[in-house]
Coordinates of C-alpha atoms and ligand atoms in Angstrom, one line a residue:
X1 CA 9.5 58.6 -58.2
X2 CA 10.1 62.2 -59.1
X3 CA 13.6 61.9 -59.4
X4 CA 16.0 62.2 -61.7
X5 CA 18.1 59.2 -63.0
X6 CA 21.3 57.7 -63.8
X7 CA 20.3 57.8 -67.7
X8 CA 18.5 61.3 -67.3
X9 CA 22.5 62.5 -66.5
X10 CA 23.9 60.3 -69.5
X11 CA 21.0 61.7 -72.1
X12 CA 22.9 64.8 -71.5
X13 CA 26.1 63.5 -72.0
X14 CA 29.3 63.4 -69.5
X15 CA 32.2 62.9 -71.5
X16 CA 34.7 64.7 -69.6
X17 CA 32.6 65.6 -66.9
X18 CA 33.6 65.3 -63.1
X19 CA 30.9 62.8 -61.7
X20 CA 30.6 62.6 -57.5
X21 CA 29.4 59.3 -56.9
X22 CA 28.3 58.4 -53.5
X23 CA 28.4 55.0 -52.6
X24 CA 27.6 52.7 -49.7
X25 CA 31.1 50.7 -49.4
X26 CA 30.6 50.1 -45.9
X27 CA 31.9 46.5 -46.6
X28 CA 32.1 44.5 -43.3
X29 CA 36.3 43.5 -42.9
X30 CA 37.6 40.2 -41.2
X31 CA 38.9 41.5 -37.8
X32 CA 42.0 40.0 -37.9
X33 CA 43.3 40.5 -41.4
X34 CA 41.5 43.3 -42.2
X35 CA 40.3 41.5 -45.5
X36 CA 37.0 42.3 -47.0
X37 CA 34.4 39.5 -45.8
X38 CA 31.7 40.3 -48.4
X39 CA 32.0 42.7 -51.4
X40 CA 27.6 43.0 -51.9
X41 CA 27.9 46.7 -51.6
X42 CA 30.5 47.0 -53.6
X43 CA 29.4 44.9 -56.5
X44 CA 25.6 46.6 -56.4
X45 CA 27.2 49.9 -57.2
X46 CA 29.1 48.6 -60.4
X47 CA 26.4 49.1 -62.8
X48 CA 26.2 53.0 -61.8
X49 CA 30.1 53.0 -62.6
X50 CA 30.5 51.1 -65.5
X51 CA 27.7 53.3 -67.3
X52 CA 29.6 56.7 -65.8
X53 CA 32.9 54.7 -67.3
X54 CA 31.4 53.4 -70.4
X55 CA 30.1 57.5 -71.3
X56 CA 33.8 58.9 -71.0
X57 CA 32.9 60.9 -67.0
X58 CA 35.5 61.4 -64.6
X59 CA 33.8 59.5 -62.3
X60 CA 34.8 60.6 -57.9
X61 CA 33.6 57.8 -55.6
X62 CA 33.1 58.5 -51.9
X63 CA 31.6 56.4 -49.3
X64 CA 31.7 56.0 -45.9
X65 CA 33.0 52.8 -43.8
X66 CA 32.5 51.5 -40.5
X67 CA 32.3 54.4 -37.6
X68 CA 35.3 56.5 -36.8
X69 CA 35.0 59.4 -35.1
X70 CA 35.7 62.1 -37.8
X71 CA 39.5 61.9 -37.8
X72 CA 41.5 59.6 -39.9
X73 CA 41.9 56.0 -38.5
X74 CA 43.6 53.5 -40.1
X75 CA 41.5 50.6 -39.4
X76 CA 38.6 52.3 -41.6
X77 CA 40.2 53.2 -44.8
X78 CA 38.8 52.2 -47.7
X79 CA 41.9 51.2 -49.4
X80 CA 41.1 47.9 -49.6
X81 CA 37.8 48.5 -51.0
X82 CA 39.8 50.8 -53.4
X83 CA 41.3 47.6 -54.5
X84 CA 38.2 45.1 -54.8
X85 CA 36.6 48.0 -56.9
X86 CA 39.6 47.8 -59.3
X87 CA 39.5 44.2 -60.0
X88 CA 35.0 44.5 -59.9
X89 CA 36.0 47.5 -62.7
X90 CA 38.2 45.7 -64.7
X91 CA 39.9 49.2 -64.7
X92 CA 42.5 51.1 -61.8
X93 CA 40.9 52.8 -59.1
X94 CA 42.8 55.9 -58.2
X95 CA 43.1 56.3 -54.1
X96 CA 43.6 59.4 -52.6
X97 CA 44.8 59.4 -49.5
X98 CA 42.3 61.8 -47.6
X99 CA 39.1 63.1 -48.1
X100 CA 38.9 66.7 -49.6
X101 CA 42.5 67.5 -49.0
X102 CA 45.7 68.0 -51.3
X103 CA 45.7 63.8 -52.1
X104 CA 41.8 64.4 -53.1
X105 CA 42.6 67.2 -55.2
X106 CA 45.0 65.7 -56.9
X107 CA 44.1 62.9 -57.7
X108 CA 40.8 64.5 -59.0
X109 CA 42.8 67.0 -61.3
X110 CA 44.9 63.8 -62.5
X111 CA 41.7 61.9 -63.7
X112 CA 41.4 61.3 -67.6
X113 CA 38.0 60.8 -69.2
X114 CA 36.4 57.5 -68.2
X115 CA 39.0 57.2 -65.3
X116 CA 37.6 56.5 -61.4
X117 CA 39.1 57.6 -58.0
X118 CA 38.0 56.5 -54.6
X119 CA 38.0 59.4 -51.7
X120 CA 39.6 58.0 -48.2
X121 CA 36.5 57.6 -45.4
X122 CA 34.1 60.5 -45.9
X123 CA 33.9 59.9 -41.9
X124 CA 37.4 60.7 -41.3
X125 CA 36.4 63.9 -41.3
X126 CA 34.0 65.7 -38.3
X127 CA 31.5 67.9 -41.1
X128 CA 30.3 64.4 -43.0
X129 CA 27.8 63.5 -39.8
X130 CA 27.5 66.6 -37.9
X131 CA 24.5 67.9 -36.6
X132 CA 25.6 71.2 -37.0
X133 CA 24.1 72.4 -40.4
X134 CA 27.0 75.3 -41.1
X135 CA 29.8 72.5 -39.9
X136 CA 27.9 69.8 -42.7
X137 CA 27.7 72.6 -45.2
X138 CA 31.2 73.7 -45.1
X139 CA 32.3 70.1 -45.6
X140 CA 29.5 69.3 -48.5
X141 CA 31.2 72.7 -49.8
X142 CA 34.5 71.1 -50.4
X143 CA 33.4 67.9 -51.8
X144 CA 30.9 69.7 -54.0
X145 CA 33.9 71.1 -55.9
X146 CA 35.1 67.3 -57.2
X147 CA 32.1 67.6 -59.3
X148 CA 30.1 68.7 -62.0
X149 CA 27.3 66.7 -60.9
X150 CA 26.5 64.5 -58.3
X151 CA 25.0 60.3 -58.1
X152 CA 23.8 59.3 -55.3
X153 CA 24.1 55.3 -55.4
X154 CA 24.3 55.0 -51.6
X155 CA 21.1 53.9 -50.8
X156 CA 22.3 51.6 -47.1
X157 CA 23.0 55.3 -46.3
X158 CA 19.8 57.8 -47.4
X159 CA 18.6 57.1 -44.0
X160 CA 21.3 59.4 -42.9
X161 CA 21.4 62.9 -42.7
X162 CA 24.4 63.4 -43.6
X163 CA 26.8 65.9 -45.9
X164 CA 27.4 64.0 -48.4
X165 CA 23.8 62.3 -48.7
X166 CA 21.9 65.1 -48.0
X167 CA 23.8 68.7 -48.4
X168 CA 26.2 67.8 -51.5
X169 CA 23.0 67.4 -54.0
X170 CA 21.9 70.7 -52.7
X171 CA 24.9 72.0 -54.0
X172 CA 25.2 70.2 -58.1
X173 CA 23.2 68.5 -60.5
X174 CA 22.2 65.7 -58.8
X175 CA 20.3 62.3 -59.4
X176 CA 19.7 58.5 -58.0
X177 CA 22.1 55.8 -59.2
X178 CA 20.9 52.5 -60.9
X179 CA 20.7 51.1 -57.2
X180 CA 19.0 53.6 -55.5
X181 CA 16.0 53.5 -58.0
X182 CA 16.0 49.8 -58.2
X183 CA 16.1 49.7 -54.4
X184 CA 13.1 52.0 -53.7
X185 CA 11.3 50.6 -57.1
X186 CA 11.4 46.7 -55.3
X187 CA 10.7 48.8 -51.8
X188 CA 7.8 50.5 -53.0
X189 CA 5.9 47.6 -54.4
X190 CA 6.1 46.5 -50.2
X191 CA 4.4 50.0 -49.4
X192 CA 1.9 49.9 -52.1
X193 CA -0.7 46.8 -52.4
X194 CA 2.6 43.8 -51.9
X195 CA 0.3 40.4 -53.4
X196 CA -1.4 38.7 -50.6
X197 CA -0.8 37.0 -48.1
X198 CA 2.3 39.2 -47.4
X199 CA 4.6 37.7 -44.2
X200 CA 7.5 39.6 -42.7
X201 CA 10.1 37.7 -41.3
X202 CA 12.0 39.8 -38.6
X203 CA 15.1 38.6 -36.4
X204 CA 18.2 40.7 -35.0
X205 CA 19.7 41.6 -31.5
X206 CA 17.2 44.5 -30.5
X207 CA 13.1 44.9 -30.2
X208 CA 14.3 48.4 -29.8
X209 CA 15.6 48.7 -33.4
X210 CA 12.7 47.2 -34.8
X211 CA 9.5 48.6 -33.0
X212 CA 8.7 51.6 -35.7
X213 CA 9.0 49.4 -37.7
X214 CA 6.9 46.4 -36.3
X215 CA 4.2 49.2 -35.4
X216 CA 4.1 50.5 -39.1
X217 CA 3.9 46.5 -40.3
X218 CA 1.4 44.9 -37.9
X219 CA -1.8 46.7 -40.0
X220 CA -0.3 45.5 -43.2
X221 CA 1.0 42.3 -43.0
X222 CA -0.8 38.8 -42.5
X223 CA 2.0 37.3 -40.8
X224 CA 4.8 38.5 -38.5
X225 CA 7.5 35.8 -37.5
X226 CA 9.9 37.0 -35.3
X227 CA 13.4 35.5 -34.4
X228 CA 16.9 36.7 -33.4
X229 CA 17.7 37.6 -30.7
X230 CA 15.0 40.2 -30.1
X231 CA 12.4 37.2 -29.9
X232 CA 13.2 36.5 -26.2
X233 CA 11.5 40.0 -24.8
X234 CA 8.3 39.0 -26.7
X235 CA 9.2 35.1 -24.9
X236 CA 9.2 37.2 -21.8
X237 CA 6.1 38.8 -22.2
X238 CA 4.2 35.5 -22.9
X239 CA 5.4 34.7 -19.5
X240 CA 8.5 32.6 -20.2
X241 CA 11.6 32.3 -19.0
X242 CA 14.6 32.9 -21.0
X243 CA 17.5 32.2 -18.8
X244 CA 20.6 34.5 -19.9
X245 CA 19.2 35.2 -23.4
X246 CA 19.3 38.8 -24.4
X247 CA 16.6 40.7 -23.2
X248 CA 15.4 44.3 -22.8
X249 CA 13.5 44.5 -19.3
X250 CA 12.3 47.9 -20.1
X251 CA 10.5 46.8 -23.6
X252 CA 8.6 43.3 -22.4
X253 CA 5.2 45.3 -21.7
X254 CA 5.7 46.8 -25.3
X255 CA 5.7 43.2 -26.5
X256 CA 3.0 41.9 -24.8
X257 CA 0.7 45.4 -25.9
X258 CA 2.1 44.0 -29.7
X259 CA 1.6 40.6 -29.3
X260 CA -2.3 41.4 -28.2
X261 CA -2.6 44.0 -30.8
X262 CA -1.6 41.9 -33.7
X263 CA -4.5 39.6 -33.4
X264 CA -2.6 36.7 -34.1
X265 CA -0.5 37.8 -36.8
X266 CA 2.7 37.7 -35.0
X267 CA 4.6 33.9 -34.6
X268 CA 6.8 33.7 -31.7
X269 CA 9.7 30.3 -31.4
X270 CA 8.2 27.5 -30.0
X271 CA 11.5 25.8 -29.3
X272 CA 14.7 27.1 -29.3
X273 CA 18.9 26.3 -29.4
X274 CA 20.1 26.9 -25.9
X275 CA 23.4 27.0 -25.1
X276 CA 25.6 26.9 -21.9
X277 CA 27.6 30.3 -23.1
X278 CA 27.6 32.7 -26.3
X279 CA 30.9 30.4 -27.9
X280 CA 31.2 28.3 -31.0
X281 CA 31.9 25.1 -29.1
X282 CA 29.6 25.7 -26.1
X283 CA 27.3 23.0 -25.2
X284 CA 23.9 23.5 -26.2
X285 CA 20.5 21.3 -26.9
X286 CA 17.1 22.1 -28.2
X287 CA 14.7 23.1 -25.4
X288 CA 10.9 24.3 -25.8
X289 CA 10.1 28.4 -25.6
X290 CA 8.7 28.1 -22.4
X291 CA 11.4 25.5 -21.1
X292 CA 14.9 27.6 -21.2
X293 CA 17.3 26.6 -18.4
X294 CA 18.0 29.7 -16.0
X295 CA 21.8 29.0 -16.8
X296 CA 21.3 28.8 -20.4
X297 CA 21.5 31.6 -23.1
X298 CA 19.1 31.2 -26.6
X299 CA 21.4 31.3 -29.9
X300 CA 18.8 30.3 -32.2
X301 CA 15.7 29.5 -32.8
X302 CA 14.6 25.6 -33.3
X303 CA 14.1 23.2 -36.0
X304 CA 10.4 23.4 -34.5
X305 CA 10.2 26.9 -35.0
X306 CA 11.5 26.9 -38.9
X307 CA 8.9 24.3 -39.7
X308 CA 6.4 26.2 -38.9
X309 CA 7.8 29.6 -40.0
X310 CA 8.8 27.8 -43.0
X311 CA 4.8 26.7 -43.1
X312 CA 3.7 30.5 -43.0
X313 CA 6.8 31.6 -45.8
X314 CA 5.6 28.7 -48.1
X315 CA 2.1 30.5 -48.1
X316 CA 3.2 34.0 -49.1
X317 CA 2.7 35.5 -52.3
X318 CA 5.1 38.5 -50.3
X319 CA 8.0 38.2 -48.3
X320 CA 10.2 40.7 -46.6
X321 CA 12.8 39.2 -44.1
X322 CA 15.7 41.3 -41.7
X323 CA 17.7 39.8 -39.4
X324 CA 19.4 36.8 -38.6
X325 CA 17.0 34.2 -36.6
X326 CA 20.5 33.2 -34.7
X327 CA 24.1 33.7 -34.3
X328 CA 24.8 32.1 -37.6
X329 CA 28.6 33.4 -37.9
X330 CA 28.9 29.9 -35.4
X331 CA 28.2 27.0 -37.4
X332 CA 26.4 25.2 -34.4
X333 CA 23.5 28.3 -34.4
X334 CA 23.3 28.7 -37.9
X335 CA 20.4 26.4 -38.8
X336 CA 17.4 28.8 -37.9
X337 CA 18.6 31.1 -40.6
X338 CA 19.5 28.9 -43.1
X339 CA 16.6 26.8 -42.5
X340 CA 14.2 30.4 -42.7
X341 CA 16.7 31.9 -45.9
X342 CA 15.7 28.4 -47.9
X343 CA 11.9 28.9 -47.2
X344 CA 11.8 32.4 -48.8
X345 CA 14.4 31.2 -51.8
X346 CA 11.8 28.4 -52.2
X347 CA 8.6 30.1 -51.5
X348 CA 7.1 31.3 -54.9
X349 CA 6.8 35.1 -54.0
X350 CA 7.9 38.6 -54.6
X351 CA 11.2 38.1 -51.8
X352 CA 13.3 41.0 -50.5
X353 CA 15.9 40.9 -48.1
X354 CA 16.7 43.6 -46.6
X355 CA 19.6 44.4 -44.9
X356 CA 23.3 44.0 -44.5
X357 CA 23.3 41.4 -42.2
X358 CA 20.6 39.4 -43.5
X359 CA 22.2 39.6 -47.0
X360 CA 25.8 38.7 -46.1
X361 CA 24.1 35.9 -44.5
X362 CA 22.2 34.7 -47.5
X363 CA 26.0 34.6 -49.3
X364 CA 28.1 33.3 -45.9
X365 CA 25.5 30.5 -46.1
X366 CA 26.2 30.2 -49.6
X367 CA 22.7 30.2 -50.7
X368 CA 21.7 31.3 -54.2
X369 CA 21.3 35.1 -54.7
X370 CA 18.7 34.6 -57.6
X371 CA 16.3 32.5 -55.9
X372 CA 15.5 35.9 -54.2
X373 CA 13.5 38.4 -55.6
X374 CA 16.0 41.4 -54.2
X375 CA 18.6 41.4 -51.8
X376 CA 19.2 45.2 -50.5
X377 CA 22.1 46.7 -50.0
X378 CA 20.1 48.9 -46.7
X379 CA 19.6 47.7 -43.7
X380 CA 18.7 50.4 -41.1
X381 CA 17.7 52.4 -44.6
X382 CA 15.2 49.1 -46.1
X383 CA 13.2 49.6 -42.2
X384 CA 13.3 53.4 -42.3
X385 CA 11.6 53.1 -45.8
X386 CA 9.1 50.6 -44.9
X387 CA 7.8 52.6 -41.6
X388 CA 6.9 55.2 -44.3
X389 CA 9.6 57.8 -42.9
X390 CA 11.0 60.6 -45.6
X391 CA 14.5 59.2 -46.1
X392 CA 16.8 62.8 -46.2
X393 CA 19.0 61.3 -49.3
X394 CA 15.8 60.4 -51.1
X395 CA 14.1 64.0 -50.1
X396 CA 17.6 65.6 -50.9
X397 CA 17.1 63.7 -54.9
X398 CA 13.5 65.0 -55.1
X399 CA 14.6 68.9 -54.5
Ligands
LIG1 C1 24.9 50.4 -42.9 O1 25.8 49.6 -42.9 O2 23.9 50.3 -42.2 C2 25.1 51.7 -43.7 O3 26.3 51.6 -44.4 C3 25.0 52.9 -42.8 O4 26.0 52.9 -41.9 P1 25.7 53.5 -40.4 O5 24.6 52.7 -39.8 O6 27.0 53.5 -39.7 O7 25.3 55.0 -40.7
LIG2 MG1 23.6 50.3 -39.7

């Protein structure tokens, strides 16, 4: 990559510098308590901090979280995460109160050397994701001015092109953070010539989101298993009936054309968990793909269906899985992902998994991080790099 790094910045010393650090702390919060459910993103930045730390910067993190609306909303401050990042740290974490207002710039101006401060939401205010280039540019403008140079770290968000990804390192010194080299470093490898065979595991609610991305795959991988939620508009397109399981009319020709195209290479469910309604307690049994009850909704896929995905996996000398193969937040429709998450831990490959949900899976099923070969931090950003699209953060790095 012809980037500059993390240790590119250090070789020329930031004691007493202001460091802008953007992050991806997009944490996912327990609805009701408001507690963090999975602190990944924020642990995957700490190397980046602790070396800024360690060297004596004054290091200014900002991030985004969740989607407000570009005004300040209480349900999206980062606060908490202000907090998680403290104990992570070991050290305080100074929280200002807004963005690029009096409580940032104050708490900026307060920082000692080797000192960190978190900036409220970046999304709180309207210039972070405008697609007006003068309204992004005034806002990078302001946050520009926290630093002497700038680390992007935020790699679940160089998809985005957004001020403080994209128009803030046209504005300082800027380079990629620990995470963002190690993430397209692992990414890359699945670009280049990935060890053979090479199966992609795909699940999640929507063919939509996926189809650039299953286009770019189907010359290059061997295998294609596809689960989630999306699998029922290919179902549809074998012919099948899938009851009240989602489905998006408007896409089942696009999955049959696939389905043909990939000569074989994609696996479809050949049973799957059916249940009376999408609830934790609903009844539910094991049905065959092309057997769904009209009534019924599918919440995952089968213990049929992980055998013989498990099969392919077992096979792979590469591996790159996104998306949950069920609704495996509910205990009874979590098998198809654990059972698919244990195949690529055990398969002896190169394994990424890519993604937010994917990865808080691998942890909320309490599976063993290291029997992966990479969990990344980017979900919408691990797809966008693998359909070979210029990422604007990453472009923004290489200026
Ligand atoms: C993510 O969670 O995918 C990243 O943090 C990016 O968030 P966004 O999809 O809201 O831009
Ligand atoms: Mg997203």
């Amino acid at each position: 990559m012809s980037i500059r790094n993390l240790d590119d910045l250090l070789a020329e010393g930031v004691s007493g510098r202001r460091v802008l650090v953007r992050a991806d702390l997009n944490v996912p919060l327990d609805k009701q308590t408001g507690e963090i459910t999975d602190d990944g993103r924020i642990r995957a930045v700490l190397p980046t901090l602790s070396a800024l730390v360690s060297a004596g910067a004054k290091v200014v993190v900002c991030s985004h979280l969740g989607r407000p609306k570009g005004a300040p909303d209480p349900q999206f401050s980062l606060r908490p995460v202000a907090g998680r990042l403290g104990e992570l740290l070991d050290a305080p974490v100074h929280f200002a109160e807004d963005t690029v207002g009096d409580s940032a710039r104050s708490t900026v101006d307060a920082l000692a050397d080797g000192q960190v401060a978190l900036l409220e939401n970046l999304r709180f205010n309207k210039g972070e994701t405008s697609k007006d280039d003068a309204e992004r540019g005034a806002f990078a403008d302001q946050l520009a001015t926290f630093g002497d140079a700038y680390v992007d770290d935020a790699f679940g968000a160089v998809h985005r092109k957004h001020a403080s990804v994209y128009d803030v390192p046209a504005r300082l010194p800027h380079v990629a953070g620990r995470l963002v080299l190690r993430e397209v470093e692992v990414l890359s490898k699945l670009t280049g010539q990935p060890e053979r065979p090479y199966v992609v595991v795909l699940g999640g609610s929507k063919v939509s989101d996926k189809l650039a991305v299953i286009e770019a795959l189907l010359p290059t991988v061997d295998r294609l298993l596809i689960g989630g939620g999306m699998c029922f508009t290919f179902l549809k397109a074998q012919g099948h009936e899938v009851g009240t399981s989602l489905l998006e009319k408007e896409m089942v020709e696009t999955c049959g054309n696939l389905i043909e195209r990939s000569g074989g290479k994609i696996m479809l469910p050949v049973d799957v968990v059916a249940a009376d309604a999408f609830a934790p307690d609903a009844a539910h049994d094991t049905v065959p793909a092309d057997g769904i009850p009209s009534h019924r909704v599918g919440l995952d896929i089968g213990p049929e269906t992980v055998a013989g995905f498990a099969a392919a996996l077992s096979q792979a000398k590469t591996i790159f899985w996104n998306g949950p193969m069920g609704v495996f937040e509910m205990p009874a429709f979590a098998a198809g992902t654990r059972g698919v998450a244990e195949a690529v831990a055990k398969a002896d490959a190169f394994s990424v998994v890519g993604g937010g949900d994917s990865a808080a899976a691998v942890r909320a099923l309490g599976l063993d991080e290291s029997s992966f070969g990479h969990i990344s931090t980017g979900g919408g950003a691990s797809l966008e790099y693998l359909e070979g699209k210029t990422l604007p953060g990453i472009a923004a790095l290489e200026k």
